[in-house]
Amino acid sequence: MTMIQCISPIDGSVYAERPAMSLEAASAAVARARKAQKSWARRPLEERVQLVLKGVARLNEMVDEVVPELAHMMGRPVRYGGEFKGFNERSNYVATIAADALAPLVIEASATFERRIEREPQGVVFVIAPWNYPYMTAINTVAPALMAGNTVVIKHATQTLLVGERMVRAFVEAGIPDDVFINLFLDHGTTSALIAAGNFNFINFTGSVEGGRSIERAAAGTFAGLGLELGGKDPGYVMEDADLEAAVDTLMDGATYNSGQCCCGIERIYVHESLFDSFVEKSVAWVSNYKLGNPLDPETSLGPMANKRFAKVVREQIADAVAKGAKALVDPKLFPADDGGAYIMPQVLVDVDHSMAFMKDETFGPAVGIMKVKSDEEALALMNDSPYGLTASLWTKDPERAARIGRDIETGTVFMNRADYLDPALCWTGCKETGKGGSLSVIGFQNLTRPKSYHLKKVTK
């Protein structure tokens, strides 16, 4: 029997393990979810919504278990209290819009005809969730999918092995029927085989670009809907009229929070030449205040990366950039806990350019490069010089200028004077190698349902 193991970044020990399900057992579980879907969809919408919210509330009651569990599995310091703020905000928002988002579009309701378009559940939705924000990324799909009348099968990344199990436990204890929301422990081969066999009507995957390609290959010919959120290299652009203090505070937090392991984290910053020196000086001071250490210590503000192999990529990118002329400005002496493994200090690099992998490839760690620019045109060209497009953060006092620049940025979301935030009222989406589809907002409900047209001619005398 193959065991799936979560190796804790705290000390490299095996924190949790579960047996990988066989293809036969997994297929049988999905079949039960499919059988349960029709009766779940027949329940009144408001009943489904309230059961989901009860599941969210039940998970909140587990906070004392969830927070240290996350620290053990992926290294986020306990001082930050888990992901409940975003988890709750997203769940509560989609609950408020569910009725309107799923309401029929009535074309005609006359004595002669009824013509309308209704939203029908896709069926069985497969959520393949990542380790970096395992609760918030999962709930983006889980909550609206269940509210819309789908059944949901969830599989979490090995690094956060216990999250799907805990989510399902909370929702079932709150009243969601057993087969309506299920968790599976799967290896990659079994995951691909389940998809290729046409078991799912919609698949949502958050992870690497290569992972997204493997999902697309497995789903080829099944005609299942796909939502893919993949890589990112999100830019910030600080214009000459920006609020410097606010820009430093938000962009440095966006670059380093969660050890930089955020899909929409800031990985490269372009600063107008008039503010460049001040921005860099303040940014280095900001980052230097972190305390790197054991995430179970309440004093720790920066924990280890989720796995030492992820930290290895960050170190290699920094070393390559420095070898090509970049300067690393944060003093290593301030971070004695950096052990060359999963514990890695934050870093700010200057004298960087786009010939360096550090400014082109996804880093996904607590390090950011800052470049000087002279104009909007130069900044725009650099922001678009990337295979990714999730978010871009613009810093200016001029909304019209931000909107004008934003229209030309190849990205899914344009921020002005903020960064690294997911607004559940807006569609969370990306372009280029960041993926396709969109979650949350009204559009998220549309992706998790399909249109069904009714053209009813009434019998008249």
Coordinates of C-alpha atoms in Angstrom, one line a residue:
M1 CA 0.0 0.0 0.0
T2 CA 1.4 3.4 -1.0
M3 CA 1.5 6.0 1.8
I4 CA 1.2 9.7 1.1
Q5 CA 3.3 11.6 3.6
C6 CA 3.4 15.2 4.7
I7 CA 6.9 16.2 5.7
S8 CA 6.8 19.1 8.1
P9 CA 9.1 22.1 7.2
I10 CA 9.6 22.7 10.9
D11 CA 12.0 19.9 11.4
G12 CA 11.8 17.5 8.4
S13 CA 9.8 14.9 10.3
V14 CA 6.8 13.0 8.9
Y15 CA 3.8 15.0 10.3
A16 CA 1.0 13.1 8.8
E17 CA 0.4 10.2 6.4
R18 CA -2.5 8.5 4.8
P19 CA -2.8 5.5 2.5
A20 CA -3.3 6.4 -1.2
M21 CA -6.7 5.2 -2.5
S22 CA -6.8 2.6 -5.3
L23 CA -8.4 3.6 -8.5
E24 CA -11.2 1.2 -7.8
A25 CA -12.0 2.6 -4.4
A26 CA -11.7 6.2 -5.6
S27 CA -14.0 5.5 -8.6
A28 CA -16.6 4.0 -6.2
A29 CA -16.5 7.0 -4.0
V30 CA -17.0 9.4 -6.9
A31 CA -19.9 7.2 -8.1
R32 CA -21.5 7.7 -4.7
A33 CA -21.1 11.4 -5.1
R34 CA -22.7 11.3 -8.5
K35 CA -25.6 9.3 -7.2
A36 CA -26.1 11.8 -4.4
Q37 CA -26.0 14.9 -6.7
K38 CA -29.6 14.9 -8.0
S39 CA -31.2 14.7 -4.6
W40 CA -28.9 17.4 -3.3
A41 CA -29.7 19.7 -6.2
R42 CA -33.5 19.2 -5.5
R43 CA -33.1 20.7 -2.1
P44 CA -34.1 24.4 -1.9
L45 CA -31.3 26.8 -2.7
E46 CA -31.6 28.6 0.6
E47 CA -31.3 25.2 2.5
R48 CA -28.1 24.4 0.6
V49 CA -26.7 27.9 1.3
Q50 CA -27.4 27.6 5.0
L51 CA -25.8 24.2 5.3
V52 CA -22.6 25.5 3.6
L53 CA -22.5 28.4 6.0
K54 CA -23.0 26.0 8.9
G55 CA -20.0 24.0 7.6
V56 CA -18.0 27.2 7.5
A57 CA -19.0 28.0 11.1
R58 CA -18.1 24.5 12.3
L59 CA -14.6 24.8 10.8
N60 CA -14.2 28.1 12.6
E61 CA -14.9 26.2 15.8
M62 CA -11.8 24.1 15.1
V63 CA -9.5 27.1 15.1
D64 CA -7.3 25.7 18.0
E65 CA -6.6 22.6 15.9
V66 CA -6.4 24.2 12.4
V67 CA -3.8 26.9 13.1
P68 CA -1.0 24.8 14.6
E69 CA -1.9 22.1 12.1
L70 CA -1.1 24.5 9.3
A71 CA 2.1 25.6 11.0
H72 CA 3.2 22.0 11.1
M73 CA 2.2 21.2 7.5
M74 CA 3.3 24.3 5.6
G75 CA 5.1 26.6 8.0
R76 CA 2.8 29.6 8.4
P77 CA 3.4 31.2 11.8
V78 CA 0.6 30.7 14.4
R79 CA 0.6 34.4 15.2
Y80 CA -1.4 35.0 11.9
G81 CA -4.3 32.8 13.0
G82 CA -4.8 30.7 9.9
E83 CA -6.9 31.7 6.9
F84 CA -10.3 32.3 8.6
K85 CA -10.7 35.9 7.6
G86 CA -10.6 35.3 3.9
F87 CA -12.3 31.9 4.2
N88 CA -15.2 33.5 6.0
E89 CA -15.4 36.6 3.8
R90 CA -15.5 34.5 0.6
S91 CA -18.1 32.0 1.9
N92 CA -20.4 34.8 3.2
Y93 CA -20.2 36.8 0.1
V94 CA -21.1 34.0 -2.3
A95 CA -24.0 33.2 0.0
T96 CA -25.4 36.7 -0.4
I97 CA -25.3 36.5 -4.2
A98 CA -26.3 32.9 -4.8
A99 CA -30.0 33.6 -5.4
D100 CA -29.4 36.3 -7.9
A101 CA -26.5 34.6 -9.6
L102 CA -28.6 31.4 -10.1
A103 CA -31.9 33.1 -10.9
P104 CA -33.5 32.2 -14.3
L105 CA -33.2 34.7 -17.1
V106 CA -36.8 35.1 -18.1
I107 CA -37.2 36.1 -21.8
E108 CA -41.0 35.8 -22.0
A109 CA -43.8 34.9 -19.6
S110 CA -47.0 35.5 -21.6
A111 CA -50.2 33.7 -22.2
T112 CA -48.6 32.0 -25.3
F113 CA -45.0 31.2 -24.3
E114 CA -42.7 30.7 -21.4
R115 CA -39.1 31.2 -22.5
R116 CA -36.3 31.2 -20.0
I117 CA -32.7 30.2 -19.3
E118 CA -32.0 28.4 -16.1
R119 CA -28.7 27.6 -14.4
E120 CA -28.3 23.9 -13.8
P121 CA -25.5 22.3 -11.7
Q122 CA -22.6 20.9 -13.6
G123 CA -22.8 17.6 -11.6
V124 CA -19.7 16.4 -9.8
V125 CA -17.0 19.0 -9.3
F126 CA -13.4 18.0 -8.6
V127 CA -11.4 20.5 -6.6
I128 CA -7.6 19.9 -6.6
A129 CA -6.3 22.4 -4.0
P130 CA -2.8 23.7 -3.3
W131 CA -0.8 23.9 -0.1
N132 CA 0.0 27.6 0.1
Y133 CA -3.5 28.8 1.1
P134 CA -5.2 25.4 1.4
Y135 CA -8.5 26.6 2.9
M136 CA -9.0 29.9 1.1
T137 CA -8.2 28.5 -2.4
A138 CA -10.5 25.5 -1.8
I139 CA -13.4 27.4 -0.5
N140 CA -13.4 29.6 -3.7
T141 CA -14.9 26.6 -5.5
V142 CA -16.3 24.4 -2.7
A143 CA -18.8 27.0 -1.4
P144 CA -20.4 28.1 -4.6
A145 CA -20.3 24.6 -6.1
L146 CA -22.2 23.1 -3.2
M147 CA -24.6 26.1 -3.1
A148 CA -25.3 25.7 -6.8
G149 CA -26.4 22.0 -6.3
N150 CA -23.2 20.2 -7.3
T151 CA -21.5 17.5 -5.3
V152 CA -17.8 18.1 -4.6
V153 CA -14.8 15.8 -4.5
I154 CA -11.7 17.4 -3.0
K155 CA -8.1 16.4 -3.1
H156 CA -5.4 18.4 -1.4
A157 CA -1.7 18.7 -2.0
T158 CA 0.5 16.3 -0.1
Q159 CA 2.1 19.2 1.8
T160 CA -1.3 20.1 3.4
L161 CA -2.6 16.5 3.5
L162 CA -5.1 16.9 6.3
V163 CA -6.9 20.0 5.1
G164 CA -9.5 18.3 2.8
E165 CA -10.2 15.7 5.5
R166 CA -10.8 18.4 8.0
M167 CA -13.0 20.5 5.7
V168 CA -15.2 17.5 4.9
R169 CA -15.4 16.6 8.6
A170 CA -16.6 20.1 9.5
F171 CA -19.2 20.3 6.7
V172 CA -20.6 16.8 7.4
E173 CA -20.8 17.5 11.1
A174 CA -22.7 20.6 10.2
G175 CA -25.3 18.7 8.2
I176 CA -24.0 18.3 4.6
P177 CA -24.8 14.6 3.6
D178 CA -21.8 12.3 3.5
D179 CA -21.7 11.7 -0.2
V180 CA -22.3 15.3 -1.2
F181 CA -18.8 16.5 -0.1
I182 CA -16.0 13.9 0.0
N183 CA -12.3 13.9 0.4
L184 CA -9.9 11.6 -1.4
F185 CA -6.2 10.8 -0.8
L186 CA -4.8 10.2 -4.3
D187 CA -1.4 9.9 -6.0
H188 CA -0.9 11.7 -9.3
G189 CA -1.5 8.6 -11.4
T190 CA -4.8 7.8 -9.9
T191 CA -5.9 11.5 -10.1
S192 CA -5.2 11.5 -13.8
A193 CA -6.9 8.2 -14.4
L194 CA -10.0 9.4 -12.6
I195 CA -10.1 12.5 -14.7
A196 CA -9.4 10.6 -18.0
A197 CA -12.3 8.2 -17.2
G198 CA -14.8 11.1 -17.4
N199 CA -15.7 11.0 -13.7
F200 CA -16.1 14.8 -13.3
N201 CA -18.2 17.5 -14.9
F202 CA -16.0 20.3 -13.8
I203 CA -12.4 20.4 -12.5
N204 CA -10.8 23.2 -10.6
F205 CA -7.0 23.0 -10.2
T206 CA -4.7 25.5 -8.5
G207 CA -1.0 24.7 -8.8
S208 CA 2.0 24.8 -11.1
V209 CA 1.9 25.4 -14.9
E210 CA 3.1 21.9 -15.5
G211 CA 0.4 20.5 -13.1
G212 CA -2.2 22.5 -15.2
R213 CA -0.9 20.9 -18.4
S214 CA -1.2 17.5 -16.9
I215 CA -4.8 18.1 -15.9
E216 CA -5.6 19.4 -19.4
R217 CA -4.0 16.3 -20.9
A218 CA -5.9 14.0 -18.6
A219 CA -9.2 15.7 -19.3
A220 CA -8.7 15.8 -23.1
G221 CA -11.8 14.3 -24.8
T222 CA -13.9 14.2 -21.7
F223 CA -15.4 17.7 -22.3
A224 CA -15.2 18.5 -18.6
G225 CA -15.1 22.1 -17.8
L226 CA -11.7 23.3 -16.5
G227 CA -10.7 26.2 -14.2
L228 CA -6.9 26.5 -13.9
E229 CA -5.0 29.0 -11.7
L230 CA -1.4 28.3 -12.3
G231 CA 1.9 30.3 -12.1
G232 CA 2.4 34.0 -11.4
K233 CA 5.0 36.7 -11.4
D234 CA 2.9 39.7 -10.3
P235 CA 4.4 43.2 -10.8
G236 CA 4.1 46.4 -8.8
Y237 CA 4.6 49.8 -10.4
V238 CA 5.3 52.8 -8.1
M239 CA 4.7 56.1 -9.9
E240 CA 6.2 59.4 -9.0
D241 CA 3.0 60.6 -7.3
A242 CA 2.6 57.5 -5.1
D243 CA 2.2 57.5 -1.4
L244 CA 5.6 56.1 -0.7
E245 CA 5.1 54.8 2.8
A246 CA 1.9 53.0 1.9
A247 CA 3.5 51.5 -1.2
V248 CA 6.5 50.2 0.7
D249 CA 4.3 48.7 3.4
T250 CA 1.8 47.0 1.1
L251 CA 4.3 45.8 -1.6
M252 CA 6.8 44.4 0.9
D253 CA 4.0 42.6 2.7
G254 CA 2.7 41.3 -0.6
A255 CA 6.2 40.1 -1.5
T256 CA 7.1 38.3 1.7
Y257 CA 4.0 37.4 3.7
N258 CA 3.5 33.6 4.0
S259 CA 7.2 33.4 3.1
G260 CA 6.3 34.7 -0.4
Q261 CA 4.2 31.7 -1.1
C262 CA 1.2 33.4 -2.6
C263 CA -0.3 33.1 -6.1
C264 CA -0.8 36.9 -6.3
G265 CA 2.3 37.8 -4.2
I266 CA 4.4 40.7 -5.5
E267 CA 7.6 39.3 -7.2
R268 CA 8.9 42.3 -9.1
I269 CA 8.6 46.0 -8.6
Y270 CA 9.2 48.9 -11.0
V271 CA 9.7 52.3 -9.3
H272 CA 9.9 55.7 -10.9
E273 CA 13.5 57.1 -10.8
S274 CA 12.4 60.0 -8.6
L275 CA 11.4 57.6 -5.8
F276 CA 13.7 54.7 -6.4
D277 CA 16.4 55.3 -3.8
S278 CA 13.9 56.1 -1.0
F279 CA 11.7 53.2 -1.9
V280 CA 14.6 50.8 -1.8
E281 CA 16.0 52.1 1.5
K282 CA 12.6 51.9 3.2
S283 CA 11.9 48.4 1.7
V284 CA 15.1 47.0 3.0
A285 CA 14.4 48.4 6.5
W286 CA 10.8 47.0 6.3
V287 CA 11.9 43.5 5.4
S288 CA 14.8 43.5 7.9
N289 CA 12.3 43.6 10.8
Y290 CA 11.1 40.1 10.3
K291 CA 11.8 37.4 12.8
L292 CA 12.6 34.1 11.1
G293 CA 12.0 31.0 13.1
N294 CA 9.8 28.2 14.3
P295 CA 6.2 28.9 13.2
L296 CA 4.8 27.5 16.5
D297 CA 6.6 30.4 18.4
P298 CA 4.1 33.3 18.7
E299 CA 7.1 35.7 18.3
T300 CA 7.9 34.3 14.8
S301 CA 6.7 36.6 12.0
L302 CA 8.4 34.6 9.1
G303 CA 8.2 30.8 9.1
P304 CA 10.0 28.3 6.9
M305 CA 9.0 27.7 3.4
A306 CA 6.7 24.7 3.0
N307 CA 9.5 22.5 1.7
K308 CA 13.2 22.8 1.5
R309 CA 13.1 22.1 -2.2
F310 CA 11.0 25.3 -2.7
A311 CA 13.6 27.3 -0.7
K312 CA 16.3 25.8 -2.9
V313 CA 14.7 27.3 -6.0
V314 CA 14.7 30.8 -4.3
R315 CA 18.3 30.5 -3.3
E316 CA 19.3 29.4 -6.8
Q317 CA 17.5 32.3 -8.5
I318 CA 19.1 34.8 -6.1
A319 CA 22.6 33.3 -6.6
D320 CA 22.1 33.4 -10.4
A321 CA 21.0 37.1 -10.3
V322 CA 23.9 38.1 -8.1
A323 CA 26.3 36.3 -10.4
K324 CA 24.9 38.4 -13.2
G325 CA 25.4 41.7 -11.4
A326 CA 22.4 42.0 -9.0
K327 CA 23.0 43.3 -5.4
A328 CA 21.3 41.6 -2.4
L329 CA 20.7 44.3 0.2
V330 CA 19.3 42.5 3.3
D331 CA 22.0 41.6 5.8
P332 CA 22.2 37.9 6.4
K333 CA 23.5 38.5 10.0
L334 CA 19.9 39.6 10.9
F335 CA 18.6 36.2 10.1
P336 CA 20.7 33.5 11.9
A337 CA 17.8 31.1 11.7
D338 CA 18.4 30.7 7.9
D339 CA 19.6 27.1 7.8
G340 CA 20.1 26.6 4.1
G341 CA 17.0 24.4 4.1
A342 CA 13.4 25.3 4.5
Y343 CA 14.2 28.3 6.7
I344 CA 15.2 31.1 4.3
M345 CA 15.7 34.8 5.0
P346 CA 13.8 37.5 3.1
Q347 CA 15.8 39.4 0.4
V348 CA 15.6 42.5 -1.7
L349 CA 17.6 42.7 -4.9
V350 CA 18.5 45.7 -7.0
D351 CA 20.5 46.1 -10.3
V352 CA 18.3 43.4 -11.6
D353 CA 17.0 43.0 -15.2
H354 CA 14.9 40.7 -17.3
S355 CA 17.8 38.6 -18.5
M356 CA 17.7 37.1 -15.0
A357 CA 15.5 34.1 -14.1
F358 CA 14.7 36.0 -10.8
M359 CA 12.8 38.6 -12.8
K360 CA 11.2 36.3 -15.3
D361 CA 10.4 32.9 -13.6
E362 CA 8.1 32.3 -10.7
T363 CA 10.1 32.6 -7.5
F364 CA 7.3 31.9 -4.9
G365 CA 9.5 32.8 -2.0
P366 CA 10.3 35.8 0.3
A367 CA 12.5 37.7 -2.2
V368 CA 11.7 40.6 -4.6
G369 CA 13.6 42.5 -7.3
I370 CA 13.3 46.3 -7.7
M371 CA 14.0 48.1 -11.0
K372 CA 14.2 51.8 -11.8
V373 CA 12.0 53.1 -14.6
K374 CA 11.6 56.5 -16.3
S375 CA 8.1 56.4 -17.7
D376 CA 4.8 54.6 -17.8
E377 CA 5.7 53.2 -21.2
E378 CA 8.8 51.6 -19.9
A379 CA 7.0 50.2 -16.8
L380 CA 4.2 48.8 -19.0
A381 CA 6.6 47.0 -21.3
L382 CA 8.3 45.4 -18.3
M383 CA 5.1 44.4 -16.6
N384 CA 4.0 42.7 -19.8
D385 CA 7.3 41.0 -20.3
S386 CA 6.2 37.8 -18.5
P387 CA 4.6 34.5 -19.4
Y388 CA 2.1 35.1 -16.5
G389 CA -0.8 37.4 -15.8
L390 CA -2.7 37.2 -12.5
T391 CA -2.5 40.6 -10.9
A392 CA -0.7 43.9 -11.2
S393 CA -0.4 46.6 -8.5
L394 CA -0.3 50.3 -9.6
W395 CA 0.6 53.1 -7.2
T396 CA -0.6 56.6 -8.0
K397 CA -3.0 59.2 -6.8
D398 CA -4.6 59.4 -10.3
P399 CA -7.3 56.8 -10.9
E400 CA -7.7 57.7 -14.6
R401 CA -3.9 57.1 -15.1
A402 CA -4.2 53.8 -13.4
A403 CA -7.2 52.7 -15.5
R404 CA -5.4 53.8 -18.7
I405 CA -2.3 51.8 -17.9
G406 CA -4.4 48.9 -16.5
R407 CA -6.2 48.5 -19.8
D408 CA -2.9 47.7 -21.5
I409 CA -1.6 45.3 -18.8
E410 CA -1.9 41.6 -19.7
T411 CA -3.4 40.5 -16.4
G412 CA -6.5 39.2 -14.6
T413 CA -6.8 41.9 -12.0
V414 CA -5.6 45.5 -11.8
F415 CA -5.1 46.9 -8.4
M416 CA -4.6 50.6 -7.5
N417 CA -2.9 51.4 -4.2
R418 CA -3.3 47.8 -2.9
A419 CA -2.0 44.4 -3.7
D420 CA -2.2 40.7 -2.8
Y421 CA -6.0 40.6 -2.1
L422 CA -8.8 38.6 -3.5
D423 CA -12.2 40.5 -3.6
P424 CA -14.9 37.9 -3.7
A425 CA -17.2 40.3 -5.6
L426 CA -14.8 40.3 -8.5
C427 CA -13.9 37.4 -10.8
W428 CA -10.6 35.8 -9.8
T429 CA -9.0 35.0 -13.1
G430 CA -5.8 35.1 -15.0
C431 CA -4.4 35.0 -18.5
K432 CA -1.4 33.6 -20.4
E433 CA 0.3 30.8 -18.4
T434 CA -1.5 31.8 -15.3
G435 CA -4.4 29.8 -16.6
K436 CA -8.0 30.1 -17.6
G437 CA -11.5 30.3 -16.2
G438 CA -12.6 32.3 -13.1
S439 CA -13.8 31.8 -9.6
L440 CA -16.0 33.7 -7.2
S441 CA -18.3 36.6 -8.2
V442 CA -21.4 35.9 -10.3
I443 CA -19.1 34.6 -13.0
G444 CA -17.9 31.9 -10.6
F445 CA -21.4 30.6 -10.2
Q446 CA -21.8 30.6 -14.0
N447 CA -18.8 28.5 -14.4
L448 CA -20.0 26.0 -11.9
T449 CA -23.4 25.6 -13.6
R450 CA -24.5 25.2 -17.2
P451 CA -27.3 27.1 -19.0
K452 CA -30.5 25.2 -19.8
S453 CA -33.1 26.7 -22.1
Y454 CA -36.8 26.3 -21.7
H455 CA -39.1 27.1 -24.7
L456 CA -42.6 26.3 -23.6
K457 CA -45.5 26.9 -26.0
K458 CA -48.8 26.9 -24.2
V459 CA -51.9 25.2 -25.5
T460 CA -54.5 27.9 -26.5
K461 CA -58.0 27.4 -27.7

